[in-house]
Amino acid sequence: MATSEHWELELYTLLSLCPPSFLFVNTTSARSTSGGLSNVLKRLSQEPQDKAIFSARVDGIACFTSRLIYDTILNGLAQWEPSWADGCANWSAEGETRRWNDTIDGFIHGIVSVGQHLQNTRVQPLSEEKKSTGAELIRLVITIEHVERLRECVPEVIVPLTRLAELSRLDVCVIFLSETRWDDIRPAYSAAPDPYFIDIAPAQKEESMPVSSSSKHPIDAYHPELRSLWSHYVALVCDVCYSFTHDLEELQYIAVARWPGFVQPILDERLRIFRDVHGHDFDPSDEQDMLLVAEMAFELPADEVRLRLTRLFNPSITAALEELYPRLTNAKDWAIANKPEDDILAQLPTQLHPFKTRAKLPASTEPVEISTLSRMSKFILVASFLASTNPAKSDLRMFGRGLDEKKRRRRRASKPSGTKVKSGPVRIPQRLAGPMPFPLDRMLAIFGALLEENDTDKRPFRIEYSIPGEYTDMETGRVAVSALIMHLCSMKLLHRSSALDKLDGPPMFKCGISYEITLLFSRQLQIPLNDLMWDPL
Amino acid sequence: MATPHRRKRRKVDGDTLPTPKKTRGPASPRKRKTKPDPSPDTITPDTSSAIVDPLPGPSKLDGQRAPSEQTFISIDELPPLLPDRFHGCLRAQKLQILRASQRPSVGTPAASDEDPSTNEIASTQLKNLLDGTLSRGEGNSCLIMGPRGSGKSRIVEQQLDALAEKPIILRLSGWVQRTDRLALREIAYQLTQQTGSSFLLDDEEEPSAVNDDDENPFLVPSEPNASQGVALPPASHLPALIGMLPTLSRPSIVILDAFDLFALHPRQSLLYCLLDTAQSCRAGAGSKGIVVIGMTSRIDANNMLEKRVKSRFSGRIYRTAPPAKLYQWLEVAKGVLSVETQTSDQHTAEWRTLWTAGIYRFFENDSVQNQFREAYAVIRDIRLLSRILTSLAAKLSPSSPFPSSQLLVSAISSQRTRPQLTSLHQLSYPSVCLLIASVHATRGGHASFTFEMLHESFQDQVRASSAAPVQVLGGNIGMAFEELISTHVFVSVAAPSSNTAKEFVKYRCIAEIEDVRKVVDRDGQLNLRKWFNKAQ
């Protein structure tokens, strides 16, 4: 595992001297590695080398067909930009109208052609003395990022790409860059040669984050004077967040969101000093004030102040992590919503409480699309949840009523008293293992049972339904119920697991809502959900 | 073991791997500065200096180096930091090593008393075969068979480079030319490139000339220009094109890489045509001869041929093999590392002395020898050696200018004994929690699990041990789950289906329990360790 400097140096050495024809760079953060790689290639193209180096970069996400890959590589190597005015033509050698992108053969011919073109046009005019020797003067470097995508989209190009040097008989170096291991990408039958591996260690906690200090006046959160405070602040953010994410960019995002609030007390202090000295408030748009403030010398916060700030803001960084890392909100809104109180440092230490986040997000109890559901659809969803999680054999016990109309024969909840360990796998509640498909009839039966238990008293009295349960049967048999079921299917709250055109047997469905949502519905409908579940929570 | 005397060593090598203890006394290598069996043309040095000649015997016998370069330098005098004046030399040396490691010279000429190596035999046989075709116009075919990296392509290339007159060389690869039509088009293209005339288009032109009067509007008039693209020819042209090969002005050599893949093509028509042409090529009857060379690592490639194809194949199978003895492997390594630089630098001679001393010290080291022996014992692929040497050379710097045991260890660990799941070592806290939960699920008899199961297990644990460091929101741990999926630590058991919610898709953990233990131990959090130990 190489740290960032080491691997860049290693790669630079290899590419500038004599690289293996196929390299595999295994990284943990493709974004930062890709940046490092482009630095290396930039340096290589700027500094004089034994051979002129031309490079092309391909992103496995953007290039999802073989033609896109071929065209991107050839255009990149020839430094050719397709332009709209020319009809977006791809690169081709002078006087040729061939297309290089039809098959891998054509692509290899294209690479050879690009090589000759570059050798003739870019290199040889510069070095006439080398021309006589006839040696190859160019080296082509092809970088392919997100190689794991190629395996999914265009697996047939992987093997030729790994053998490109021997196929084209040029000085070509192909670099695969991926977060996935080579073993997961490697084509079958060991068709590809083993690459030269470069492993990149993840960024360390200690690697500091750069901050752009563009501000001109010292009463600003981004003034260079505050850089030492920034480094302390970064250490604080890393301490809190590092165990949850090692992604440097995520840490930067959180740090940047909290920073204006963190320095706000210090800036407030400086504003107060300015007011005391000059007798009026600082106005950044006033040039006179800008001159005045530039002459003033502000002290950096003392260690004691810094420690107080740390203590005050520590909990809010955790809060920032919890909201910003899953992107429940954005950094700017979060920073505005969590501005510290004014003059927080001016208060006595005893009065201070650790800073708490004020603006909690509205609890995501009920998504919008679910809140608009009708009462009957909620009954259907609860019934389908029960049908999906309870075993079919348990229905009679859970929903059947005895003659006394009260007593339900529940599952025996108490565990056997003996501590005998049963062999076999641990039983997993169906709620966790995923919903089971159920026939429509079964769900309708449960639906009827739920309605009979919880809905009868809310209906208007109808004289024609005299037999017990007749009214409920009427309700469950309505066309509206079938229509609702199809509507819920289209909302993906129910999943139809049998084919649409299947005629025999009842259609099968699966429940598409989670336990939490079901619990919410059953509370609204006053259904005792836990009593009706075979594996109660 | 710097310059092992060949005869003596071979006796040791007989059947078992040589151990350094046998050839070297118990004394430490630093103290013992004399060679085990010095060659007669070197001067026996005194005990405080070492002979700086790690090159194996043959290259020394070539007389490439002047006797004045046979200088001695004390190993202790090697500078730990390279003076500025040698920086250019070090760069040149690295360049040469990298070049040499791409093409390691395996076929060292064997001594007269030993049977020639497998590759030498294959090389000679191939040379004779090519001779027959090039000088007498024979039609020949052969198969070169050997494991990956054993030198099949290298032998062919060497023999082709050694040819006096350049024949027409057609190179096909089973990985690229996946169908016979593609292969045919490639043959036509390469013929166009090498002879300047496209034989396919000639064939096509004749009918089109006849049909000119019809003015077929769908027929695009084709230009007989060599630079034009070659259209995909119909399969019916195959016999005609290949049958024409021996009638060309020069002999032709057809090289089929990944021969076994061509045998998988339907009806093996390309192979049939090629081998039939080669077999029916009559020497001296106005034909220039053709040779078909197949290369494969598949041992039953010959049996894959259909009967009619097999009967046209000459049956010549030349075998290649990786180095059969450890000392050969070591000699390759030494040969690569002690390659000479060709610079006009004035310090070259001085650098050369330093460098040879550094190489000598490197190969005298016990741990270095153990590392090489271990690598050789597991994988005999010479390409692995060249990757190790490449890594070694790339990491040389002015602050550590000479190869060392530490550099070799790191090179081997990055190229051969690669850590299985590198991504495991920088997992964040939620990911480690999920990993432990997956171990619990596996131990509970559920090798495949859903996210909900792991989440439940995690929540139970947070509830049970009130000392969980930080309460994590659901979003965070869900992201950790996705992270584990994207790094292929969790792999999906079933194909993705549209009507299964994401949290109920079943996954399997490919990290072993020992891997997880390492992660938990390294993480060092007591809560996690306790939770993990519950799964034992």
Tab-separated table of N, CA, C and O in Angstrom, chain B residues 26 90 135 148 161 184 210-211 436 443 464 476 531:
chain	number	residue	atom	x	y	z
B	26	PRO	N	27.979	-21.519	8.240
B	26	PRO	CA	27.165	-20.829	9.227
B	26	PRO	C	27.589	-19.385	9.441
B	26	PRO	O	26.842	-18.614	10.018
B	90	LEU	N	22.074	6.494	-11.844
B	90	LEU	CA	21.021	5.681	-11.241
B	90	LEU	C	19.802	5.650	-12.151
B	90	LEU	O	19.197	4.601	-12.370
B	135	SER	N	13.595	-21.623	-47.082
B	135	SER	CA	14.602	-21.949	-48.085
B	135	SER	C	14.098	-22.949	-49.113
B	135	SER	O	14.471	-22.909	-50.276
B	148	ARG	N	1.372	-20.267	-19.294
B	148	ARG	CA	1.441	-18.818	-19.476
B	148	ARG	C	2.814	-18.314	-19.050
B	148	ARG	O	3.368	-18.747	-18.054
B	161	ASP	N	12.788	-12.512	-35.782
B	161	ASP	CA	13.781	-11.439	-35.885
B	161	ASP	C	15.068	-11.933	-36.532
B	161	ASP	O	15.778	-11.175	-37.175
B	184	LEU	N	-10.495	-13.432	-41.281
B	184	LEU	CA	-10.240	-13.328	-42.716
B	184	LEU	C	-10.003	-11.877	-43.117
B	184	LEU	O	-9.104	-11.549	-43.894
B	210	VAL	N	-18.179	-7.366	-64.293
B	210	VAL	CA	-19.108	-8.064	-65.179
B	210	VAL	C	-20.500	-7.459	-65.071
B	210	VAL	O	-21.208	-7.271	-66.055
B	211	ASN	N	-20.841	-7.097	-63.852
B	211	ASN	CA	-22.198	-6.609	-63.639
B	211	ASN	C	-22.356	-5.127	-63.916
B	211	ASN	O	-23.354	-4.529	-63.538
B	436	ILE	N	-19.526	-7.111	11.287
B	436	ILE	CA	-19.680	-7.980	12.456
B	436	ILE	C	-21.084	-8.583	12.458
B	436	ILE	O	-21.283	-9.772	12.735
B	443	ARG	N	-22.961	-17.015	11.389
B	443	ARG	CA	-22.846	-17.983	12.476
B	443	ARG	C	-24.205	-18.526	12.890
B	443	ARG	O	-24.325	-19.630	13.386
B	464	ALA	N	-28.432	-3.066	23.529
B	464	ALA	CA	-27.931	-3.925	24.603
B	464	ALA	C	-26.730	-3.295	25.296
B	464	ALA	O	-26.664	-3.255	26.516
B	476	ASN	N	-26.841	6.710	7.596
B	476	ASN	CA	-25.411	6.494	7.630
B	476	ASN	C	-25.070	5.031	7.416
B	476	ASN	O	-24.213	4.680	6.609
B	531	TRP	N	-18.640	-7.469	20.878
B	531	TRP	CA	-19.756	-7.895	20.043
B	531	TRP	C	-19.295	-8.978	19.072
B	531	TRP	O	-19.964	-9.988	18.863
